[in-house]
């Protein structure tokens, strides 16, 4: 991933003093809230890869992910005055990522997922696999994301957060603003739809899911 410079509030060159690079997130947020551009850039560089990885898992191997990373951090910047440190920065960003991904899925045309690039697959594969296992995993991931593209965004987001991100229903409810019971229903519906689609010969689908 080629990361762009973090959104900046001024024309200050992106050079960070050692104190900012070594500071913890809480200190960096406090500095950024007082207008310290360097602190915000360090937060960006510290968390951008994690944001990109979550977008990859939620959206699949799509080219818009790098632009969406920028959107996530612009939203984070605008939310800084309201951030009180009740949750870690990574958790706060996860909520923004979820909303940004959902909006991107709602606006996206229902087109087949492009063939994943090697770098995309590496984001989604486990590191401890034999060559044969990795080949099967690549095929499964390609079929899975092609099927996910046929599922409504709310169900897709809930399923990925649960089955791939490994979050509990209550955590997903917090991220999405839905009740845990509704989240469970979305996950069950998405699982049923995926099972039907993935059992079809060659992973072919016959129209968008309702």
Coordinates of N, CA and C in Angstrom, one line a residue:
X1 N 0.8 -1.2 0.0 CA 0.0 0.0 0.0 C 0.9 1.2 0.0
X2 N 0.5 2.2 -0.9 CA 1.2 3.4 -0.9 C 0.4 4.5 -0.2
X3 N 0.9 4.8 1.0 CA 0.1 5.8 1.8 C 0.4 7.2 1.4
X4 N -0.6 8.0 1.3 CA -0.4 9.5 1.1 C -0.2 10.1 2.4
X5 N 0.3 11.4 2.4 CA 0.5 12.1 3.6 C -0.9 12.3 4.3
X6 N -0.9 12.4 5.6 CA -2.1 12.5 6.3 C -2.7 13.9 6.0
X7 N -4.0 14.0 6.1 CA -4.7 15.3 5.9 C -4.1 16.3 6.9
X8 N -3.7 17.4 6.4 CA -3.0 18.4 7.2 C -3.9 19.7 7.3
X9 N -3.7 20.4 8.4 CA -4.5 21.6 8.6 C -3.7 22.9 8.2
X10 N -2.5 22.7 7.7 CA -1.7 23.9 7.3 C -0.7 23.4 6.3
X11 N 0.2 24.3 5.9 CA 1.2 24.0 4.9 C 2.5 23.5 5.6
X12 N 2.5 23.1 6.8 CA 3.7 22.7 7.6 C 4.2 21.5 6.9
X13 N 5.5 21.4 6.6 CA 6.1 20.2 6.0 C 6.0 19.0 7.0
X14 N 5.8 17.8 6.4 CA 5.5 16.7 7.3 C 6.7 16.1 8.0
X15 N 7.3 16.9 8.9 CA 8.5 16.4 9.6 C 8.0 16.3 11.1
X16 N 8.2 15.2 11.7 CA 7.7 15.0 13.1 C 8.9 15.0 14.0
X17 N 8.8 15.8 15.1 CA 9.8 15.7 16.2 C 9.8 14.4 16.9
X18 N 10.9 14.0 17.4 CA 11.0 12.7 18.2 C 9.9 12.6 19.3
X19 N 9.6 13.7 20.0 CA 8.7 13.6 21.1 C 7.3 13.1 20.5
X20 N 6.9 13.6 19.3 CA 5.6 13.1 18.8 C 5.7 11.7 18.4
X21 N 6.8 11.3 17.7 CA 6.9 9.9 17.2 C 6.8 8.9 18.4
X22 N 7.4 9.3 19.5 CA 7.5 8.4 20.7 C 6.3 8.5 21.6
X23 N 5.4 9.4 21.4 CA 4.3 9.6 22.4 C 3.3 8.6 22.2
X24 N 2.5 8.3 23.3 CA 1.4 7.4 23.1 C 0.2 8.1 22.5
X25 N -0.8 7.3 22.1 CA -2.0 7.9 21.4 C -2.7 9.0 22.1
X26 N -2.9 8.8 23.4 CA -3.6 9.8 24.2 C -2.9 11.1 24.2
X27 N -1.6 11.1 24.3 CA -0.8 12.3 24.2 C -0.9 13.0 22.8
X28 N -0.8 12.1 21.8 CA -0.9 12.6 20.4 C -2.2 13.3 20.2
X29 N -3.3 12.6 20.7 CA -4.7 13.2 20.5 C -4.8 14.5 21.2
X30 N -4.2 14.6 22.4 CA -4.3 15.9 23.1 C -3.5 17.0 22.4
X31 N -2.4 16.6 21.8 CA -1.6 17.6 21.0 C -2.4 18.0 19.8
X32 N -3.0 17.0 19.1 CA -3.7 17.3 17.8 C -4.9 18.2 18.1
X33 N -5.6 18.0 19.2 CA -6.7 18.8 19.6 C -6.3 20.2 19.8
X34 N -5.1 20.5 20.2 CA -4.6 21.8 20.4 C -4.0 22.4 19.1
X35 N -4.1 21.7 18.0 CA -3.7 22.2 16.7 C -2.3 21.7 16.2
X36 N -1.8 20.7 16.8 CA -0.4 20.2 16.5 C -0.6 19.2 15.3
X37 N -0.2 19.8 14.1 CA -0.3 19.0 12.8 C 0.7 17.7 12.9
X38 N 1.8 17.9 13.5 CA 2.8 16.8 13.5 C 2.2 15.6 14.3
X39 N 1.5 15.9 15.4 CA 0.9 14.8 16.2 C -0.2 14.1 15.4
X40 N -1.0 14.8 14.6 CA -2.0 14.2 13.8 C -1.4 13.3 12.7
X41 N -0.3 13.8 12.1 CA 0.4 13.0 11.1 C 0.9 11.7 11.7
X42 N 1.5 11.7 12.9 CA 2.0 10.5 13.6 C 0.8 9.6 13.8
X43 N -0.3 10.1 14.3 CA -1.5 9.2 14.5 C -1.9 8.5 13.1
X44 N -1.9 9.3 12.1 CA -2.2 8.8 10.8 C -1.3 7.6 10.4
X45 N 0.0 7.9 10.5 CA 1.0 6.9 10.1 C 1.0 5.7 11.0
X46 N 0.6 5.9 12.2 CA 0.6 4.8 13.2 C -0.6 3.8 12.9
X47 N -1.7 4.4 12.4 CA -3.0 3.6 12.3 C -3.5 3.4 10.9
X48 N -2.8 4.0 9.9 CA -3.3 3.9 8.5 C -3.3 2.5 8.0
X49 N -2.3 1.7 8.3 CA -2.3 0.3 7.8 C -3.4 -0.5 8.4
X50 N -3.7 -0.3 9.7 CA -4.8 -1.0 10.3 C -6.1 -0.6 9.7
X51 N -6.3 0.7 9.4 CA -7.5 1.1 8.7 C -7.6 0.5 7.3
X52 N -6.5 0.5 6.6 CA -6.5 -0.1 5.3 C -6.9 -1.6 5.3
X53 N -6.4 -2.3 6.3 CA -6.7 -3.7 6.5 C -8.1 -4.0 6.7
X54 N -8.7 -3.2 7.6 CA -10.2 -3.3 7.9 C -11.0 -3.0 6.7
X55 N -10.6 -2.0 5.9 CA -11.4 -1.7 4.7 C -11.3 -2.8 3.7
X56 N -10.1 -3.5 3.6 CA -9.9 -4.6 2.8 C -10.9 -5.7 3.1
X57 N -11.0 -6.0 4.4 CA -11.8 -7.1 4.9 C -13.3 -6.8 4.7
X58 N -13.7 -5.5 4.8 CA -15.1 -5.1 4.7 C -15.5 -5.0 3.2
X59 N -14.6 -4.5 2.4 CA -14.9 -4.2 1.0 C -14.4 -5.2 0.0
X60 N -13.4 -5.9 0.4 CA -12.7 -6.8 -0.6 C -11.7 -6.0 -1.4
X61 N -11.1 -6.6 -2.4 CA -9.9 -6.0 -3.1 C -10.4 -4.9 -4.1
X62 N -10.8 -3.8 -3.6 CA -11.3 -2.7 -4.4 C -10.3 -1.5 -4.4
X63 N -10.2 -0.9 -5.6 CA -9.2 0.2 -5.8 C -9.5 1.4 -4.9
X64 N -10.8 1.6 -4.5 CA -11.1 2.8 -3.8 C -10.6 2.9 -2.3
X65 N -10.0 1.8 -1.9 CA -9.6 1.7 -0.5 C -8.7 2.8 -0.1
X66 N -7.7 3.1 -0.9 CA -6.7 4.2 -0.5 C -7.4 5.5 -0.3
X67 N -8.4 5.8 -1.2 CA -9.1 7.1 -1.1 C -10.0 7.0 0.2
X68 N -10.5 5.9 0.5 CA -11.3 5.7 1.7 C -10.5 5.9 3.0
X69 N -9.3 5.4 3.0 CA -8.4 5.7 4.1 C -8.3 7.2 4.4
X70 N -8.1 8.0 3.3 CA -8.1 9.4 3.5 C -9.4 9.9 4.1
X71 N -10.5 9.4 3.6 CA -11.8 9.8 4.1 C -12.0 9.5 5.6
X72 N -11.5 8.3 6.0 CA -11.6 7.9 7.4 C -10.9 8.9 8.3
X73 N -9.7 9.3 7.8 CA -8.9 10.2 8.7 C -9.4 11.6 8.7
X74 N -10.0 12.0 7.5 CA -10.7 13.3 7.5 C -11.8 13.3 8.6
X75 N -12.6 12.2 8.6 CA -13.7 12.1 9.6 C -13.1 12.1 11.0
X76 N -12.0 11.4 11.2 CA -11.3 11.4 12.5 C -10.9 12.8 12.9
X77 N -10.3 13.6 12.0 CA -9.9 14.9 12.3 C -11.1 15.8 12.7
X78 N -12.2 15.7 11.9 CA -13.4 16.5 12.2 C -14.0 16.1 13.6
X79 N -13.8 14.8 14.0 CA -14.3 14.4 15.2 C -13.4 14.6 16.4
X80 N -12.2 15.1 16.2 CA -11.3 15.3 17.3 C -11.8 16.1 18.4
X81 N -12.5 17.2 18.2 CA -13.0 18.1 19.3 C -13.9 17.3 20.2
X82 N -14.6 16.3 19.7 CA -15.6 15.5 20.5 C -15.0 14.3 21.1
X83 N -13.7 13.9 20.7 CA -13.1 12.7 21.2 C -12.6 12.9 22.6
X84 N -13.1 12.1 23.6 CA -12.7 12.3 25.0 C -11.9 11.1 25.5
X85 N -11.4 10.2 24.6 CA -10.6 9.1 25.1 C -11.3 8.0 25.8
X86 N -12.6 7.9 25.7 CA -13.4 6.8 26.3 C -13.1 5.5 25.7
X87 N -12.6 5.5 24.5 CA -12.2 4.2 23.8 C -10.8 4.5 23.1
X88 N -10.0 3.4 23.0 CA -8.7 3.6 22.3 C -8.9 4.2 20.9
X89 N -7.9 4.9 20.4 CA -8.0 5.5 19.0 C -8.3 4.4 18.0
X90 N -7.7 3.2 18.1 CA -8.0 2.1 17.1 C -9.5 1.8 17.1
X91 N -10.1 1.7 18.3 CA -11.5 1.4 18.4 C -12.4 2.5 17.8
X92 N -12.0 3.8 18.1 CA -12.7 4.9 17.6 C -12.7 4.9 16.1
X93 N -11.5 4.7 15.5 CA -11.3 4.6 14.1 C -12.1 3.4 13.5
X94 N -12.2 2.3 14.2 CA -12.9 1.2 13.7 C -14.4 1.6 13.5
X95 N -15.0 2.4 14.3 CA -16.3 2.9 14.1 C -16.4 3.7 12.9
X96 N -15.5 4.6 12.7 CA -15.5 5.4 11.5 C -15.3 4.6 10.2
X97 N -14.4 3.6 10.3 CA -14.2 2.7 9.1 C -15.5 2.0 8.8
X98 N -16.2 1.5 9.8 CA -17.4 0.8 9.5 C -18.5 1.7 8.8
X99 N -18.6 2.9 9.3 CA -19.5 3.8 8.6 C -19.1 4.2 7.2
X100 N -17.8 4.4 7.0 CA -17.3 4.8 5.7 C -17.5 3.6 4.7
X101 N -17.2 2.4 5.2 CA -17.3 1.2 4.3 C -18.8 1.0 4.0
X102 N -19.7 1.2 4.9 CA -21.1 1.0 4.7 C -21.6 2.0 3.6
X103 N -21.2 3.3 3.7 CA -21.6 4.3 2.7 C -21.0 3.9 1.4
X104 N -19.8 3.4 1.3 CA -19.2 3.0 0.0 C -19.9 1.9 -0.6
X105 N -20.3 0.9 0.2 CA -21.1 -0.2 -0.3 C -22.5 0.2 -0.8
X106 N -23.1 1.1 -0.1 CA -24.4 1.6 -0.6 C -24.3 2.3 -1.9
X107 N -23.2 3.1 -2.1 CA -23.1 3.8 -3.4 C -22.5 3.0 -4.5
X108 N -22.0 1.9 -4.2 CA -21.3 1.1 -5.2 C -22.3 0.4 -6.1
X109 N -22.0 0.4 -7.4 CA -22.8 -0.4 -8.3 C -22.6 -1.9 -8.1
X110 N -23.6 -2.7 -8.3 CA -23.4 -4.2 -8.1 C -22.7 -4.8 -9.3
X111 N -21.4 -4.7 -9.2 CA -20.5 -5.2 -10.3 C -19.7 -6.3 -9.7
X112 N -19.3 -7.3 -10.5 CA -18.4 -8.4 -10.0 C -17.1 -7.9 -9.4
X113 N -16.6 -8.5 -8.3 CA -15.3 -8.2 -7.8 C -14.2 -8.4 -8.8
X114 N -13.3 -7.5 -8.9 CA -12.2 -7.7 -9.8 C -11.3 -8.8 -9.3
X115 N -10.5 -9.5 -10.2 CA -9.6 -10.5 -9.7 C -8.6 -9.9 -8.7
X116 N -8.5 -10.5 -7.5 CA -7.6 -9.9 -6.5 C -6.2 -10.0 -6.9
X117 N -5.4 -8.9 -6.6 CA -4.0 -8.9 -6.8 C -3.3 -9.7 -5.7
X118 N -2.1 -10.1 -5.9 CA -1.3 -10.8 -4.9 C -1.3 -10.1 -3.6
X119 N -1.0 -8.8 -3.7 CA -0.9 -8.0 -2.4 C -2.2 -8.0 -1.7
X120 N -3.3 -7.9 -2.5 CA -4.7 -7.9 -1.9 C -4.9 -9.2 -1.1
X121 N -4.6 -10.3 -1.7 CA -4.8 -11.6 -1.1 C -3.9 -11.8 0.2
X122 N -2.7 -11.3 0.1 CA -1.8 -11.4 1.3 C -2.4 -10.7 2.5
X123 N -3.3 -9.6 2.3 CA -4.0 -8.9 3.3 C -5.0 -9.8 4.0
X124 N -5.5 -10.9 3.3 CA -6.6 -11.7 3.8 C -6.2 -13.1 4.1
X125 N -4.9 -13.5 3.7 CA -4.5 -14.9 4.0 C -3.8 -15.0 5.3
X126 N -3.9 -16.2 5.9 CA -3.1 -16.5 7.1 C -1.7 -16.8 6.7
X127 N -0.8 -16.4 7.6 CA 0.7 -16.5 7.3 C 1.2 -17.9 7.4
X128 N 0.5 -18.8 8.2 CA 1.0 -20.2 8.4 C 0.2 -21.2 7.6
X129 N 0.4 -21.2 6.3 CA -0.2 -22.2 5.4 C 0.7 -22.8 4.4
X130 N 0.5 -24.0 4.0 CA 1.3 -24.6 3.0 C 0.9 -24.0 1.7
X131 N 1.7 -24.2 0.6 CA 1.4 -23.7 -0.7 C 0.0 -24.2 -1.2
X132 N -0.3 -25.5 -0.9 CA -1.6 -26.0 -1.4 C -2.7 -25.3 -0.6
X133 N -2.5 -25.1 0.7 CA -3.6 -24.5 1.5 C -3.7 -23.0 1.0
X134 N -2.7 -22.3 0.7 CA -2.8 -21.0 0.2 C -3.5 -20.9 -1.1
X135 N -3.2 -21.8 -2.0 CA -3.9 -21.8 -3.3 C -5.4 -22.0 -3.1
X136 N -5.8 -23.0 -2.2 CA -7.2 -23.2 -1.9 C -7.8 -21.9 -1.2
X137 N -7.1 -21.3 -0.4 CA -7.6 -20.1 0.3 C -7.8 -19.0 -0.6
X138 N -6.9 -18.8 -1.6 CA -7.0 -17.8 -2.6 C -8.3 -18.0 -3.4
X139 N -8.6 -19.2 -3.8 CA -9.8 -19.5 -4.6 C -11.0 -19.2 -3.7
X140 N -11.0 -19.6 -2.4 CA -12.1 -19.4 -1.5 C -12.4 -17.9 -1.3
X141 N -11.3 -17.1 -1.1 CA -11.4 -15.7 -0.9 C -12.0 -15.0 -2.1
X142 N -11.6 -15.4 -3.3 CA -12.1 -14.8 -4.5 C -13.6 -15.1 -4.6
X143 N -14.0 -16.3 -4.4 CA -15.4 -16.7 -4.5 C -16.2 -16.0 -3.4
X144 N -15.7 -15.9 -2.2 CA -16.4 -15.3 -1.1 C -16.7 -13.9 -1.3
X145 N -15.7 -13.1 -1.8 CA -15.9 -11.7 -2.0 C -16.8 -11.4 -3.2
X146 N -16.8 -12.3 -4.2 CA -17.7 -12.2 -5.3 C -19.1 -12.4 -4.8
X147 N -19.3 -13.3 -3.9 CA -20.7 -13.6 -3.3 C -21.1 -12.4 -2.4
X148 N -20.1 -11.9 -1.6 CA -20.4 -10.8 -0.7 C -20.9 -9.6 -1.5
X149 N -20.4 -9.4 -2.7 CA -20.9 -8.3 -3.5 C -22.4 -8.4 -3.9
X150 N -23.0 -9.5 -3.7 CA -24.4 -9.7 -4.0 C -25.3 -9.5 -2.8
X151 N -24.7 -9.2 -1.6 CA -25.5 -9.1 -0.4 C -25.7 -7.7 0.0
X152 N -26.8 -7.4 0.5 CA -27.1 -6.0 1.0 C -26.1 -5.5 2.0
X153 N -25.7 -4.2 1.9 CA -24.6 -3.7 2.8 C -24.8 -4.0 4.3
X154 N -25.9 -3.8 4.9 CA -26.1 -4.0 6.3 C -25.8 -5.5 6.7
X155 N -26.3 -6.4 5.9 CA -26.0 -7.8 6.2 C -24.5 -8.1 6.0
X156 N -24.0 -7.6 4.9 CA -22.6 -7.9 4.6 C -21.7 -7.3 5.7
X157 N -21.9 -6.1 6.1 CA -21.1 -5.5 7.2 C -21.1 -6.3 8.5
X158 N -22.4 -6.7 8.9 CA -22.5 -7.5 10.1 C -21.8 -8.8 10.0
X159 N -22.0 -9.5 8.8 CA -21.3 -10.8 8.6 C -19.8 -10.7 8.7
X160 N -19.2 -9.8 8.0 CA -17.8 -9.6 8.0 C -17.2 -9.3 9.3
X161 N -17.9 -8.4 10.0 CA -17.4 -8.0 11.4 C -17.5 -9.2 12.3
X162 N -18.5 -10.1 12.1 CA -18.6 -11.3 13.0 C -17.7 -12.4 12.6
X163 N -17.8 -12.8 11.3 CA -17.1 -14.0 10.8 C -15.7 -13.8 10.5
X164 N -15.3 -12.6 10.0 CA -13.9 -12.4 9.6 C -13.2 -11.5 10.6
X165 N -13.8 -10.5 11.2 CA -13.2 -9.7 12.2 C -13.2 -10.3 13.6
X166 N -14.2 -11.2 13.8 CA -14.3 -12.0 15.0 C -14.9 -11.2 16.2
X167 N -15.7 -10.2 15.9 CA -16.3 -9.4 16.9 C -17.6 -10.0 17.5
X168 N -17.9 -9.7 18.7 CA -19.1 -10.2 19.4 C -20.3 -9.3 18.9
X169 N -21.5 -9.9 19.0 CA -22.7 -9.2 18.6 C -22.8 -7.8 19.3
X170 N -22.5 -7.7 20.5 CA -22.6 -6.4 21.2 C -21.6 -5.4 20.7
X171 N -20.4 -5.9 20.3 CA -19.4 -5.0 19.7 C -19.9 -4.5 18.3
X172 N -20.5 -5.4 17.5 CA -21.0 -5.0 16.2 C -22.1 -4.0 16.4
X173 N -23.0 -4.3 17.4 CA -24.1 -3.4 17.6 C -23.6 -1.9 17.9
X174 N -22.5 -1.9 18.7 CA -22.0 -0.5 19.1 C -21.4 0.1 17.8
X175 N -20.7 -0.6 17.0 CA -20.1 0.0 15.8 C -21.2 0.4 14.7
X176 N -22.3 -0.3 14.7 CA -23.3 0.0 13.6 C -24.5 0.7 14.1
X177 N -24.7 0.8 15.4 CA -25.9 1.5 16.0 C -27.1 0.7 15.9
X178 N -27.0 -0.6 15.7 CA -28.2 -1.5 15.7 C -28.2 -2.4 17.0
X179 N -29.4 -3.0 17.2 CA -29.6 -3.8 18.4 C -28.9 -5.2 18.1
X180 N -28.3 -5.8 19.2 CA -27.7 -7.1 19.0 C -28.6 -8.1 18.3
X181 N -29.8 -8.1 18.6 CA -30.8 -9.1 18.0 C -30.8 -8.9 16.5
X182 N -30.9 -7.6 16.1 CA -30.9 -7.3 14.6 C -29.6 -7.7 14.0
X183 N -28.5 -7.5 14.7 CA -27.2 -8.0 14.1 C -27.2 -9.5 13.9
X184 N -27.7 -10.2 14.9 CA -27.7 -11.7 14.8 C -28.6 -12.1 13.6
X185 N -29.7 -11.4 13.4 CA -30.6 -11.8 12.2 C -29.9 -11.5 10.9
X186 N -29.1 -10.3 10.8 CA -28.4 -10.0 9.6 C -27.3 -11.0 9.3
X187 N -26.6 -11.4 10.3 CA -25.5 -12.4 10.2 C -26.1 -13.7 9.7
X188 N -27.2 -14.2 10.3 CA -27.8 -15.4 9.9 C -28.3 -15.4 8.4
X189 N -28.9 -14.2 8.0 CA -29.4 -14.1 6.7 C -28.2 -14.1 5.7
X190 N -27.2 -13.3 6.0 CA -26.0 -13.3 5.1 C -25.4 -14.7 5.0
X191 N -25.3 -15.4 6.1 CA -24.7 -16.8 6.0 C -25.5 -17.7 5.1
X192 N -26.8 -17.6 5.2 CA -27.7 -18.4 4.4 C -27.5 -18.1 2.9
X193 N -27.5 -16.8 2.6 CA -27.3 -16.4 1.2 C -26.0 -16.8 0.7
X194 N -24.9 -16.6 1.5 CA -23.6 -17.0 1.0 C -23.5 -18.5 0.8
X195 N -24.1 -19.3 1.6 CA -24.1 -20.8 1.5 C -24.8 -21.2 0.2
X196 N -25.9 -20.5 -0.1 CA -26.6 -20.8 -1.4 C -25.8 -20.4 -2.6
X197 N -25.2 -19.3 -2.6 CA -24.4 -18.8 -3.7 C -23.1 -19.6 -3.9
X198 N -22.4 -19.9 -2.8 CA -21.2 -20.6 -2.9 C -21.3 -22.1 -3.3
X199 N -22.5 -22.6 -3.1 CA -22.8 -24.0 -3.5 C -23.2 -24.1 -5.0
X200 N -23.4 -23.0 -5.7 CA -23.8 -23.1 -7.1 C -22.5 -23.4 -7.9
X201 N -22.7 -24.1 -9.0 CA -21.5 -24.4 -9.8 C -20.7 -23.2 -10.3
X202 N -19.4 -23.2 -10.0 CA -18.5 -22.1 -10.4 C -18.8 -20.8 -9.8
X203 N -19.6 -20.8 -8.6 CA -19.9 -19.6 -7.9 C -20.7 -18.6 -8.6
X204 N -21.6 -19.1 -9.6 CA -22.4 -18.1 -10.4 C -23.6 -17.7 -9.6
X205 N -23.9 -16.4 -9.7 CA -25.1 -15.9 -9.0 C -26.1 -15.4 -10.1
X206 N -27.4 -15.3 -9.6 CA -28.4 -14.9 -10.6 C -29.2 -13.7 -10.2
X207 N -28.5 -12.7 -9.7 CA -29.1 -11.4 -9.4 C -28.8 -11.0 -8.0
X208 N -29.1 -9.8 -7.7 CA -28.7 -9.2 -6.4 C -29.7 -9.8 -5.3
X209 N -29.2 -10.0 -4.1 CA -30.0 -10.5 -3.0 C -30.8 -9.3 -2.5
X210 N -32.0 -9.6 -2.1 CA -32.9 -8.6 -1.4 C -32.7 -8.6 0.1

